[in-house]
Tab-separated table of C-alpha atoms in Angstrom:
chain	number	residue	atom	x	y	z
A	75	MET	CA	-5.941	-1.665	3.218
A	76	ASN	CA	-9.784	0.639	2.895
A	77	GLU	CA	-8.143	3.569	4.587
A	78	VAL	CA	-4.552	3.704	2.190
A	79	LYS	CA	-7.188	2.884	-0.962
A	80	GLU	CA	-9.701	6.220	0.819
A	81	ALA	CA	-6.717	7.945	1.241
A	82	LEU	CA	-5.077	7.495	-2.096
A	83	ARG	CA	-8.225	8.123	-4.097
A	84	THR	CA	-8.702	11.406	-1.991
A	85	ILE	CA	-4.740	12.714	-2.466
A	86	GLU	CA	-5.993	11.762	-6.121
A	87	GLN	CA	-9.109	14.066	-6.232
A	88	HIS	CA	-6.912	17.443	-5.118
A	89	TYR	CA	-4.026	16.675	-7.874
A	90	LYS	CA	-6.757	16.992	-10.138
A	91	LEU	CA	-7.710	20.443	-9.002
A	92	PHE	CA	-4.196	21.240	-9.027
A	93	LEU	CA	-3.978	19.734	-12.639
A	94	GLN	CA	-6.442	22.121	-14.145
A	95	GLN	CA	-4.479	25.231	-12.402
A	96	GLN	CA	-0.724	24.090	-14.047
A	97	PHE	CA	-0.626	27.011	-15.684
A	98	THR	CA	-1.063	29.564	-12.656
A	99	PHE	CA	1.532	27.520	-10.735
A	100	ILE	CA	4.459	27.885	-13.344
A	101	ALA	CA	3.522	31.475	-13.411
A	102	ALA	CA	3.791	31.433	-9.645
A	103	LEU	CA	7.223	29.832	-9.846
A	104	GLN	CA	8.119	31.925	-12.632
A	105	HIS	CA	7.602	35.714	-9.905
A	106	THR	CA	8.657	33.486	-7.445
A	107	ARG	CA	12.535	32.735	-8.955
A	108	GLU	CA	12.340	36.282	-10.687
A	109	ASN	CA	11.996	37.965	-6.328
A	110	ALA	CA	15.026	35.212	-6.099
A	111	HIS	CA	17.348	36.118	-8.930
A	112	ASP	CA	17.387	32.888	-9.378
A	113	VAL	CA	16.199	32.169	-13.198
A	114	ILE	CA	18.964	30.108	-14.615
A	115	ARG	CA	18.780	26.872	-12.326
A	116	PRO	CA	16.110	24.623	-12.812
A	117	VAL	CA	13.515	24.189	-9.813
A	118	ALA	CA	14.895	21.224	-8.391
A	119	SER	CA	13.371	20.055	-5.051
A	120	ILE	CA	10.604	20.710	-3.162
A	121	ASP	CA	13.024	22.093	0.096
A	122	GLN	CA	13.564	24.773	-3.112
A	123	VAL	CA	9.934	25.459	-3.505
A	124	GLN	CA	9.383	25.683	-0.175
A	125	SER	CA	11.998	28.572	-0.364
A	126	TYR	CA	10.086	30.449	-3.078
A	127	MET	CA	6.730	30.211	-1.114
A	128	ASP	CA	8.393	31.202	2.449
A	129	HIS	CA	10.840	34.373	1.304
A	130	TYR	CA	10.336	35.829	-2.494
A	131	CYS	CA	6.275	35.385	-2.817
A	132	ASN	CA	4.207	38.369	-2.914
A	133	ASN	CA	0.742	38.006	-3.891
A	134	SER	CA	-1.982	35.177	-2.772
A	135	THR	CA	-2.391	33.361	-5.872
A	136	ASP	CA	0.643	32.479	-6.042
A	137	ARG	CA	1.117	32.114	-2.398
A	138	ARG	CA	-2.083	29.440	-2.566
A	139	ILE	CA	-0.890	27.343	-5.728
A	140	LEU	CA	2.972	26.586	-4.117
A	141	ASN	CA	0.945	26.172	-1.188
A	142	MET	CA	-1.633	23.503	-2.591
A	143	PHE	CA	1.727	21.186	-4.147
A	144	LEU	CA	3.617	21.024	-1.103
A	145	SER	CA	0.486	20.126	0.543
A	146	ILE	CA	-0.077	17.320	-1.659
A	147	CYS	CA	3.865	15.755	-1.105
A	148	ASN	CA	2.905	16.498	2.332
A	149	ASP	CA	0.007	13.662	1.656
A	150	LEU	CA	1.778	11.430	-0.269
A	151	SER	CA	4.820	10.954	2.588
A	152	LYS	CA	2.167	10.757	5.238
A	153	LEU	CA	0.314	7.827	2.833
A	154	CYS	CA	3.817	5.777	2.495
A	155	GLN	CA	3.769	5.987	6.490
A	156	LYS	CA	0.786	3.946	6.467
A	157	LEU	CA	2.227	1.858	3.305
A	158	GLU	CA	4.674	0.430	6.062
A	159	ALA	CA	1.971	-0.152	8.460
A	160	VAL	CA	-0.241	-2.162	6.297
A	161	HIS	CA	2.456	-4.334	4.835
A	162	PRO	CA	5.637	-5.329	6.275
A	163	GLY	CA	6.966	-5.699	2.863
A	164	ASN	CA	8.607	-7.865	0.189
A	165	SER	CA	11.087	-6.879	-2.191
A	166	THR	CA	9.093	-5.290	-4.936
A	167	THR	CA	6.441	-3.723	-2.317
A	168	ASN	CA	9.962	-2.415	-0.114
A	169	GLY	CA	11.908	-0.908	-3.404
A	170	ILE	CA	8.442	0.672	-4.884
A	171	LEU	CA	7.726	1.970	-1.765
A	172	GLU	CA	11.738	2.919	-1.177
A	173	ARG	CA	11.469	4.726	-4.367
A	174	CYS	CA	8.225	6.892	-3.230
A	175	LYS	CA	10.432	7.816	-0.145
A	176	LEU	CA	13.309	9.150	-2.222
A	177	LEU	CA	11.249	10.686	-4.643
A	178	LEU	CA	9.027	13.129	-1.679
A	179	SER	CA	12.363	13.524	-0.128
A	180	HIS	CA	12.719	17.508	0.130
A	181	SER	CA	16.144	17.413	-1.029
A	182	ASN	CA	15.904	14.965	-3.704
A	183	ASP	CA	16.868	16.318	-7.353
A	184	LEU	CA	13.898	16.456	-9.519
A	185	SER	CA	15.396	17.934	-12.724
A	186	THR	CA	16.138	14.617	-14.425
A	187	ILE	CA	12.628	12.978	-13.968
A	188	ARG	CA	10.178	13.527	-16.592
A	189	ALA	CA	6.006	11.731	-16.294
A	190	LYS	CA	5.370	9.875	-19.341
A	191	TYR	CA	2.169	8.915	-21.322
A	192	PRO	CA	-0.846	8.562	-19.795
A	193	HIS	CA	0.500	12.036	-18.157
A	194	ASP	CA	0.521	14.717	-20.612
A	195	VAL	CA	1.678	17.634	-17.821
A	196	VAL	CA	5.517	17.431	-19.556
A	197	ASN	CA	3.731	18.573	-22.704
A	198	HIS	CA	1.823	21.639	-21.555
A	199	LEU	CA	5.216	22.965	-21.003
A	200	SER	CA	7.427	24.808	-23.785
A	201	CYS	CA	10.280	22.950	-25.026
A	202	ASP	CA	12.936	25.327	-22.844
A	203	GLU	CA	10.544	24.888	-19.889
A	204	ALA	CA	10.422	21.901	-19.598
A	205	LYS	CA	14.185	20.999	-20.361
A	206	ASN	CA	15.521	23.336	-18.208
A	207	HIS	CA	12.954	24.452	-15.380
A	208	TYR	CA	10.115	22.673	-14.793
A	209	GLY	CA	9.623	19.616	-16.463
A	210	GLY	CA	11.008	17.468	-13.091
A	211	VAL	CA	8.941	19.440	-10.391
A	212	VAL	CA	5.307	19.350	-12.795
A	213	SER	CA	6.295	15.048	-13.443
A	214	LEU	CA	7.085	14.505	-9.044
A	215	ILE	CA	3.551	14.217	-7.928
A	216	PRO	CA	2.186	11.894	-11.218
A	217	ILE	CA	4.966	9.924	-10.884
A	218	VAL	CA	4.519	8.718	-7.411
A	219	LEU	CA	0.687	8.661	-7.407
A	220	ASP	CA	1.699	5.654	-9.975
A	221	CYS	CA	3.945	4.331	-7.835
A	222	MET	CA	1.324	3.780	-5.137
A	223	LYS	CA	-0.762	2.878	-7.144
A	224	GLU	CA	1.894	0.367	-8.426
A	225	TRP	CA	2.270	-1.677	-4.533
A	226	LEU	CA	-1.225	-1.468	-4.311
A	227	TYR	CA	-1.454	-3.803	-7.062
A	228	HIS	CA	1.632	-5.890	-6.062
A	229	THR	CA	0.120	-5.778	-2.620
A	230	GLU	CA	-3.107	-7.209	-3.220
A	231	LYS	CA	-2.000	-9.961	-4.130
A	232	LEU	CA	-0.302	-11.412	-1.057
A	233	PRO	CA	-1.979	-13.357	1.557
A	234	ARG	CA	-4.487	-11.486	3.680
A	235	HIS	CA	-2.942	-12.508	6.613
A	236	MET	CA	0.351	-10.708	5.267
A	237	LEU	CA	-1.206	-6.982	5.717
A	238	HIS	CA	-2.053	-5.263	8.633
A	239	ASN	CA	-4.669	-2.383	8.737
A	240	VAL	CA	-3.372	1.348	9.884
A	241	SER	CA	-3.612	0.417	13.843
A	242	GLY	CA	-1.737	-2.889	13.475
A	243	ARG	CA	-4.548	-5.329	13.415
A	244	SER	CA	-4.201	-7.889	11.272
A	245	ALA	CA	-7.044	-7.767	8.298
A	246	LEU	CA	-8.219	-11.196	9.318
A	247	SER	CA	-8.639	-10.518	12.889
A	248	GLU	CA	-10.572	-7.256	11.724
A	249	LYS	CA	-12.856	-8.991	9.275
A	250	ARG	CA	-13.261	-11.498	11.667
A	251	ALA	CA	-14.056	-9.311	14.104
A	252	PRO	CA	-18.021	-8.295	12.397
A	253	GLU	CA	-18.521	-11.849	11.715
A	254	ASP	CA	-18.152	-12.677	15.539
A	255	GLU	CA	-20.478	-9.544	16.671
A	256	PRO	CA	-24.351	-11.237	16.343
A	257	ALA	CA	-22.766	-14.259	18.957
A	258	ARG	CA	-21.267	-11.709	21.392
A	259	ALA	CA	-24.380	-9.602	21.434
A	260	ALA	CA	-26.365	-12.828	21.735
A	261	ILE	CA	-24.350	-13.855	24.243
A	262	SER	CA	-24.264	-10.729	26.043
A	263	GLN	CA	-27.866	-9.841	25.749
A	264	ASN	CA	-29.897	-10.499	28.667
A	265	PRO	CA	-33.293	-12.228	29.164
A	266	PRO	CA	-35.998	-8.935	29.339
A	267	SER	CA	-37.206	-8.431	32.717
A	268	VAL	CA	-41.009	-8.184	33.774
A	269	HIS	CA	-42.327	-5.141	35.682
A	270	PRO	CA	-43.039	-6.692	39.369
A	271	GLU	CA	-46.639	-4.680	38.742
A	272	ALA	CA	-46.847	-6.779	35.173
A	273	GLN	CA	-45.774	-9.892	37.496
A	274	THR	CA	-49.198	-9.620	39.728
A	275	SER	CA	-51.225	-8.879	36.964
A	276	ILE	CA	-50.068	-11.828	34.848
A	277	SER	CA	-49.957	-13.918	38.102
A	278	ASN	CA	-54.454	-12.749	38.859
A	279	LYS	CA	-55.198	-13.418	35.756
A	280	GLU	CA	-54.027	-17.112	35.666
A	281	CYS	CA	-55.679	-17.849	39.390
A	282	VAL	CA	-59.717	-16.064	38.031
A	283	GLN	CA	-58.734	-18.654	34.534
A	284	VAL	CA	-57.288	-21.664	37.240
A	285	GLN	CA	-60.552	-20.636	39.290
A	286	GLY	CA	-63.174	-20.169	36.331
A	287	SER	CA	-61.671	-23.674	35.093
A	288	LYS	CA	-62.749	-25.325	38.467
A	289	HIS	CA	-66.053	-23.640	38.626
A	290	VAL	CA	-66.651	-24.838	35.338
A	291	ARG	CA	-66.233	-28.234	36.040
A	292	LYS	CA	-67.540	-28.581	38.646
A	293	LYS	CA	-70.785	-27.082	37.775
A	294	HIS	CA	-70.397	-29.896	34.781
A	295	LEU	CA	-69.993	-32.764	36.995
A	296	ASN	CA	-73.295	-31.242	39.160
A	297	ASP	CA	-75.304	-31.216	36.166
A	298	THR	CA	-73.960	-34.891	34.989
A	299	GLU	CA	-75.022	-35.899	38.579
A	300	ASN	CA	-78.635	-34.654	37.901
A	301	HIS	CA	-78.845	-36.172	35.128
A	302	ASN	CA	-77.955	-39.179	36.038
A	303	GLY	CA	-80.110	-39.020	38.520
A	304	LYS	CA	-82.977	-38.297	36.845
A	305	LEU	CA	-82.335	-41.359	34.178
A	306	LYS	CA	-81.391	-43.881	36.882
A	307	SER	CA	-83.970	-43.018	39.670
A	308	PRO	CA	-84.391	-46.296	42.414
A	309	TRP	CA	-86.955	-48.876	41.289
A	310	LYS	CA	-90.396	-48.909	42.946
A	311	PRO	CA	-92.420	-51.771	42.673
A	312	PRO	CA	-95.690	-51.423	40.804
A	313	GLY	CA	-98.925	-51.096	42.721
A	314	ARG	CA	-101.442	-53.754	42.950
A	315	HIS	CA	-104.018	-52.994	41.359
A	316	ALA	CA	-107.411	-54.440	41.607
A	317	PHE	CA	-108.529	-56.962	39.783
Protein backbone atom coordinates (compact mmCIF):
# COMPACT_ATOMS: atom_id res chain seq x y z
CA MET A 1 0.00 0.00 0.00
CA ASN A 2 2.85 2.39 0.79
CA GLU A 3 4.31 1.76 -2.65
CA VAL A 4 0.98 2.69 -4.26
CA LYS A 5 0.75 5.90 -2.24
CA GLU A 6 4.29 6.87 -3.19
CA ALA A 7 3.61 6.23 -6.89
CA LEU A 8 0.46 8.34 -6.71
CA ARG A 9 2.33 11.21 -5.04
CA THR A 10 4.99 11.10 -7.76
CA ILE A 11 2.35 11.29 -10.51
CA GLU A 12 0.67 14.20 -8.75
CA GLN A 13 3.96 16.10 -8.67
CA HIS A 14 4.43 15.55 -12.41
CA TYR A 15 0.86 16.66 -13.03
CA LYS A 16 1.42 19.90 -11.10
CA LEU A 17 4.30 20.72 -13.43
CA PHE A 18 2.12 19.89 -16.42
CA LEU A 19 -0.74 22.00 -15.06
CA GLN A 20 1.51 25.05 -14.94
CA GLN A 21 1.96 24.66 -18.71
CA GLN A 22 -1.67 24.16 -19.72
CA PHE A 23 -1.58 27.05 -22.17
CA THR A 24 1.49 25.49 -23.83
CA PHE A 25 -0.40 22.18 -24.07
CA ILE A 26 -3.44 23.84 -25.71
CA ALA A 27 -1.17 25.71 -28.13
CA ALA A 28 0.59 22.45 -29.06
CA LEU A 29 -2.76 20.77 -29.74
CA GLN A 30 -3.85 23.72 -31.84
CA HIS A 31 -0.65 23.66 -33.92
CA THR A 32 -0.77 19.92 -34.57
CA ARG A 33 -4.49 19.97 -35.37
CA GLU A 34 -3.86 22.67 -37.95
CA ASN A 35 -1.00 20.65 -39.44
CA ALA A 36 -3.31 17.63 -39.60
CA HIS A 37 -6.17 19.71 -41.09
CA ASP A 38 -8.29 18.43 -38.23
CA VAL A 39 -9.54 21.60 -36.56
CA ILE A 40 -13.25 20.80 -36.48
CA ARG A 41 -13.62 17.69 -34.33
CA PRO A 42 -12.71 17.81 -30.62
CA VAL A 43 -9.60 16.22 -29.18
CA ALA A 44 -11.41 13.19 -27.83
CA SER A 45 -8.89 10.40 -27.12
CA ILE A 46 -5.34 9.60 -26.02
CA ASP A 47 -4.79 7.96 -29.42
CA GLN A 48 -5.58 11.25 -31.11
CA VAL A 49 -2.97 13.12 -29.06
CA GLN A 50 -0.43 10.36 -29.78
CA SER A 51 -1.12 10.64 -33.52
CA TYR A 52 -0.71 14.42 -33.44
CA MET A 53 2.68 14.11 -31.70
CA ASP A 54 3.95 11.29 -33.94
CA HIS A 55 2.90 12.70 -37.31
CA TYR A 56 2.11 16.42 -37.10
CA CYS A 57 4.43 17.91 -34.50
CA ASN A 58 7.01 20.31 -35.98
CA ASN A 59 8.81 21.79 -32.97
CA SER A 60 10.43 20.55 -29.78
CA THR A 61 8.27 22.59 -27.41
CA ASP A 62 5.03 21.07 -28.73
CA ARG A 63 6.57 17.60 -28.72
CA ARG A 64 7.81 17.97 -25.15
CA ILE A 65 4.45 19.02 -23.69
CA LEU A 66 2.46 16.44 -25.67
CA ASN A 67 4.88 13.74 -24.55
CA MET A 68 4.51 14.92 -20.95
CA PHE A 69 0.73 14.44 -21.16
CA LEU A 70 1.08 10.98 -22.67
CA SER A 71 3.71 10.00 -20.10
CA ILE A 72 1.43 10.90 -17.19
CA CYS A 73 -1.41 8.90 -18.76
CA ASN A 74 0.94 5.93 -19.12
CA ASP A 75 2.05 6.20 -15.48
CA LEU A 76 -1.59 6.23 -14.39
CA SER A 77 -2.25 3.07 -16.41
CA LYS A 78 0.67 1.31 -14.69
CA LEU A 79 -0.64 2.44 -11.33
CA CYS A 80 -4.00 0.84 -12.14
CA GLN A 81 -2.17 -2.48 -12.49
CA LYS A 82 -0.57 -1.98 -9.08
CA LEU A 83 -3.96 -1.27 -7.54
CA GLU A 84 -5.25 -4.58 -8.87
CA ALA A 85 -2.25 -6.37 -7.31
CA VAL A 86 -2.77 -4.74 -3.90
CA HIS A 87 -6.42 -5.64 -3.46
CA PRO A 88 -8.55 -8.39 -5.10
CA GLY A 89 -11.48 -6.00 -4.97
CA ASN A 90 -15.02 -5.60 -3.77
CA SER A 91 -17.94 -4.05 -5.61
CA THR A 92 -16.99 -0.47 -4.68
CA THR A 93 -13.25 -0.57 -5.37
CA ASN A 94 -13.69 -2.67 -8.51
CA GLY A 95 -16.15 -0.15 -9.90
CA ILE A 96 -13.73 2.73 -9.28
CA LEU A 97 -10.85 0.82 -10.84
CA GLU A 98 -12.85 -0.12 -13.91
CA ARG A 99 -13.72 3.52 -14.45
CA CYS A 100 -10.04 4.48 -14.27
CA LYS A 101 -9.13 1.81 -16.80
CA LEU A 102 -11.92 2.93 -19.12
CA LEU A 103 -10.88 6.58 -18.95
CA LEU A 104 -7.25 5.68 -19.66
CA SER A 105 -8.13 3.46 -22.62
CA HIS A 106 -6.42 5.01 -25.65
CA SER A 107 -9.55 4.78 -27.77
CA ASN A 108 -12.04 5.99 -25.16
CA ASP A 109 -14.09 9.07 -26.10
CA LEU A 110 -13.17 11.89 -23.69
CA SER A 111 -15.25 14.62 -25.34
CA THR A 112 -18.08 14.56 -22.77
CA ILE A 113 -16.12 14.37 -19.49
CA ARG A 114 -15.50 17.53 -17.47
CA ALA A 115 -13.43 18.03 -14.34
CA LYS A 116 -15.45 19.85 -11.68
CA TYR A 117 -14.62 21.88 -8.60
CA PRO A 118 -12.07 22.13 -7.05
CA HIS A 119 -10.35 21.63 -10.42
CA ASP A 120 -10.30 24.71 -12.62
CA VAL A 121 -8.68 23.36 -15.77
CA VAL A 122 -11.84 23.91 -17.82
CA ASN A 123 -12.18 27.47 -16.52
CA HIS A 124 -8.83 28.35 -18.08
CA LEU A 125 -10.26 27.65 -21.53
CA SER A 126 -12.45 29.90 -23.60
CA CYS A 127 -16.10 28.90 -23.94
CA ASP A 128 -15.52 27.58 -27.47
CA GLU A 129 -12.39 25.64 -26.49
CA ALA A 130 -14.04 24.13 -23.43
CA LYS A 131 -17.24 23.13 -25.21
CA ASN A 132 -16.03 22.07 -28.63
CA HIS A 133 -12.35 21.16 -28.51
CA TYR A 134 -10.31 20.62 -25.33
CA GLY A 135 -12.67 20.35 -22.35
CA GLY A 136 -12.44 16.56 -22.24
CA VAL A 137 -8.72 16.10 -22.77
CA VAL A 138 -7.73 18.60 -20.05
CA SER A 139 -10.19 16.94 -17.63
CA LEU A 140 -8.82 13.41 -18.04
CA ILE A 141 -5.88 13.43 -15.61
CA PRO A 142 -7.57 15.25 -12.69
CA ILE A 143 -10.62 12.97 -12.90
CA VAL A 144 -8.46 9.81 -12.87
CA LEU A 145 -6.41 11.13 -9.93
CA ASP A 146 -9.61 11.76 -7.98
CA CYS A 147 -10.79 8.23 -8.74
CA MET A 148 -7.54 6.75 -7.47
CA LYS A 149 -7.72 8.76 -4.26
CA GLU A 150 -11.27 7.52 -3.78
CA TRP A 151 -10.03 3.95 -4.33
CA LEU A 152 -7.38 4.44 -1.63
CA TYR A 153 -9.97 5.85 0.76
CA HIS A 154 -12.22 2.79 0.43
CA THR A 155 -9.34 0.31 0.43
CA GLU A 156 -7.78 1.63 3.65
CA LYS A 157 -11.03 0.89 5.48
CA LEU A 158 -10.75 -2.82 4.61
CA PRO A 159 -9.17 -5.43 6.97
CA ARG A 160 -5.41 -5.58 6.51
CA HIS A 161 -5.40 -9.31 5.72
CA MET A 162 -7.33 -8.55 2.51
CA LEU A 163 -4.52 -6.35 1.19
CA HIS A 164 -1.43 -7.46 -0.67
CA ASN A 165 1.67 -5.61 -1.65
CA VAL A 166 2.76 -5.46 -5.28
CA SER A 167 4.96 -8.56 -4.92
CA GLY A 168 1.97 -10.59 -3.71
CA ARG A 169 2.71 -11.00 0.02
CA SER A 170 -0.01 -10.09 2.46
CA ALA A 171 0.28 -6.78 4.26
CA LEU A 172 0.03 -8.60 7.61
CA SER A 173 3.01 -10.83 6.90
CA GLU A 174 4.89 -7.80 5.60
CA LYS A 175 4.16 -6.05 8.89
CA ARG A 176 5.30 -9.03 10.97
CA ALA A 177 8.54 -9.51 9.06
CA PRO A 178 10.43 -6.61 10.70
CA GLU A 179 9.20 -7.71 14.14
CA ASP A 180 10.56 -11.24 13.66
CA GLU A 181 13.97 -10.11 12.48
CA PRO A 182 15.53 -9.48 15.95
CA ALA A 183 14.48 -12.95 17.10
CA ARG A 184 15.88 -14.58 13.97
CA ALA A 185 19.06 -12.59 14.33
CA ALA A 186 19.43 -13.67 17.97
CA ILE A 187 18.93 -17.34 17.06
CA SER A 188 21.32 -17.30 14.13
CA GLN A 189 24.00 -15.31 15.93
CA ASN A 190 27.03 -17.45 16.87
CA PRO A 191 28.90 -16.87 20.15
CA PRO A 192 32.01 -14.76 19.61
CA SER A 193 35.09 -16.85 18.94
CA VAL A 194 38.27 -16.40 21.00
CA HIS A 195 41.66 -16.44 19.33
CA PRO A 196 43.91 -19.36 20.41
CA GLU A 197 46.64 -16.96 21.55
CA ALA A 198 44.11 -15.10 23.64
CA GLN A 199 42.97 -18.39 25.17
CA THR A 200 46.59 -19.30 26.01
CA SER A 201 47.14 -15.88 27.53
CA ILE A 202 44.03 -16.23 29.65
CA SER A 203 45.07 -19.73 30.78
CA ASN A 204 48.55 -18.52 31.74
CA LYS A 205 47.08 -15.64 33.72
CA GLU A 206 44.77 -18.04 35.53
CA CYS A 207 47.68 -20.36 36.34
CA VAL A 208 49.74 -17.47 37.72
CA GLN A 209 46.81 -16.32 39.78
CA VAL A 210 46.25 -19.85 41.14
CA GLN A 211 49.92 -20.37 41.91
CA GLY A 212 50.10 -16.94 43.49
CA SER A 213 47.11 -17.66 45.66
CA LYS A 214 48.60 -21.01 46.69
CA HIS A 215 51.88 -19.30 47.58
CA VAL A 216 50.13 -16.67 49.65
CA ARG A 217 48.04 -19.34 51.38
CA LYS A 218 51.15 -21.43 52.15
CA LYS A 219 53.05 -18.45 53.46
CA HIS A 220 50.12 -17.48 55.63
CA LEU A 221 50.00 -21.00 57.09
CA ASN A 222 53.75 -20.98 57.86
CA ASP A 223 53.54 -17.61 59.55
CA THR A 224 50.64 -18.82 61.61
CA GLU A 225 52.51 -21.94 62.67
CA ASN A 226 55.61 -19.94 63.63
CA HIS A 227 53.54 -17.48 65.59
CA ASN A 228 51.73 -20.25 67.38
CA GLY A 229 55.03 -21.95 68.05
CA LYS A 230 56.34 -18.90 69.88
CA LEU A 231 53.21 -18.55 71.91
CA LYS A 232 52.85 -22.23 72.69
CA SER A 233 56.43 -23.33 73.31
CA PRO A 234 56.84 -26.56 75.36
CA TRP A 235 56.54 -26.05 79.18
CA LYS A 236 59.76 -26.38 81.08
CA PRO A 237 59.85 -26.83 84.82
CA PRO A 238 61.57 -24.01 86.64
CA GLY A 239 65.10 -24.72 87.77
CA ARG A 240 66.00 -25.15 91.40
CA HIS A 241 67.19 -22.08 93.18
CA ALA A 242 69.55 -22.11 96.06
CA PHE A 243 68.11 -20.98 99.30
